PDB file of C-alpha atoms in Angstrom:
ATOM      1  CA  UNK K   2     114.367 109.074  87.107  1.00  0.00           C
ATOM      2  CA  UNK K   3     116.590 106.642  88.837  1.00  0.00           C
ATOM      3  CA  UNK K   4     117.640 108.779  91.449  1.00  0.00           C
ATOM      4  CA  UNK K   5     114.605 109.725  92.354  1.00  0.00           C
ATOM      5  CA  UNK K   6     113.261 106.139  93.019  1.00  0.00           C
ATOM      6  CA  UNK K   7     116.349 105.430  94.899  1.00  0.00           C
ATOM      7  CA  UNK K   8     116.056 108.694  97.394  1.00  0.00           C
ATOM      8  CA  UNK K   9     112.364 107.288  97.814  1.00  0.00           C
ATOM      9  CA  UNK K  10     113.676 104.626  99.857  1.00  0.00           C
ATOM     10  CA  UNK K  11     116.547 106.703 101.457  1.00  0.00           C
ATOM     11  CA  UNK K  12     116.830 106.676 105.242  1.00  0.00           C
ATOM     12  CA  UNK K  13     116.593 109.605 106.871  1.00  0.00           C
ATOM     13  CA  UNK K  14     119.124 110.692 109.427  1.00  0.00           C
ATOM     14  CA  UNK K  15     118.477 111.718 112.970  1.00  0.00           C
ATOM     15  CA  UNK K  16     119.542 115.209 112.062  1.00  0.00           C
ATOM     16  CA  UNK K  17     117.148 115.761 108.357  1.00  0.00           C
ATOM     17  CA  UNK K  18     114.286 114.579 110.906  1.00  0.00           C
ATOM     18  CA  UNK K  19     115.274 117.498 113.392  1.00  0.00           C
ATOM     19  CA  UNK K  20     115.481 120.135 110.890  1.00  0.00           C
ATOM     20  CA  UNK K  21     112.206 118.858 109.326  1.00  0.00           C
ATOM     21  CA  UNK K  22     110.700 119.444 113.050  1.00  0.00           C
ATOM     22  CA  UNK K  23     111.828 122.889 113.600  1.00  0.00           C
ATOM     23  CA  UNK K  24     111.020 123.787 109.630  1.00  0.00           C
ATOM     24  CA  UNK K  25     107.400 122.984 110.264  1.00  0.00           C
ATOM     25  CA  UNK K  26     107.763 124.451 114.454  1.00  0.00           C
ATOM     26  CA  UNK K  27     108.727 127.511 112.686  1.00  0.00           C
ATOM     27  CA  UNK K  28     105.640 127.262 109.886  1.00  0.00           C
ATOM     28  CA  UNK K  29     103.557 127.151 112.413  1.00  0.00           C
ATOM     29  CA  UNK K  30     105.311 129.657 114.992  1.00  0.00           C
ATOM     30  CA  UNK K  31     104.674 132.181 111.897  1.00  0.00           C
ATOM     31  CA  UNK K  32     101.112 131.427 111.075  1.00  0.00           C
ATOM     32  CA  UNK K  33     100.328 131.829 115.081  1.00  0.00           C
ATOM     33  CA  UNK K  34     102.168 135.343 115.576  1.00  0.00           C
ATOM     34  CA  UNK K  35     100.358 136.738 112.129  1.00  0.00           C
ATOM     35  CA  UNK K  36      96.939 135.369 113.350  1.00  0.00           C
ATOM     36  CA  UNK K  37      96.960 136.486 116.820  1.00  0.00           C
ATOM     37  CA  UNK K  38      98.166 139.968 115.011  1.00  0.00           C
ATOM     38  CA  UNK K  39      95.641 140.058 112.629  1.00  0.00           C
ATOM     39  CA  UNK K  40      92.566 139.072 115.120  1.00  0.00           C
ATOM     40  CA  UNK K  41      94.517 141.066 118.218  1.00  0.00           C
ATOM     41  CA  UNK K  42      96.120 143.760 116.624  1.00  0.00           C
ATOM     42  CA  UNK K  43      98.629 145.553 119.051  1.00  0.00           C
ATOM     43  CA  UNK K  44      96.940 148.522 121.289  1.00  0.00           C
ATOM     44  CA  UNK K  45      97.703 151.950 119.430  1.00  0.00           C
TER      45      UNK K  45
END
């Protein structure tokens, strides 16, 4: 339980907030290419 109150308050680096970015850049990246499938489908 300790731990976990103490990584609460953790600062994060420069390079946990860049692979946060491209986590959710690629979340989203996903959900765009299987939308635009689903409501475009490919011709043929």
């Amino acid at each position: 339980m300790g731990m976990l109150h103490s990584r609460a308050f953790e600062y994060k680096s420069i390079k946990d907030e860049q692979q946060e970015k491209a986590f959710w850049v690629n979340i989203v990246g996903t959900v765009v290419i299987v939308g635009v499938s689903i409501f475009c489908p490919p011709a043929g």
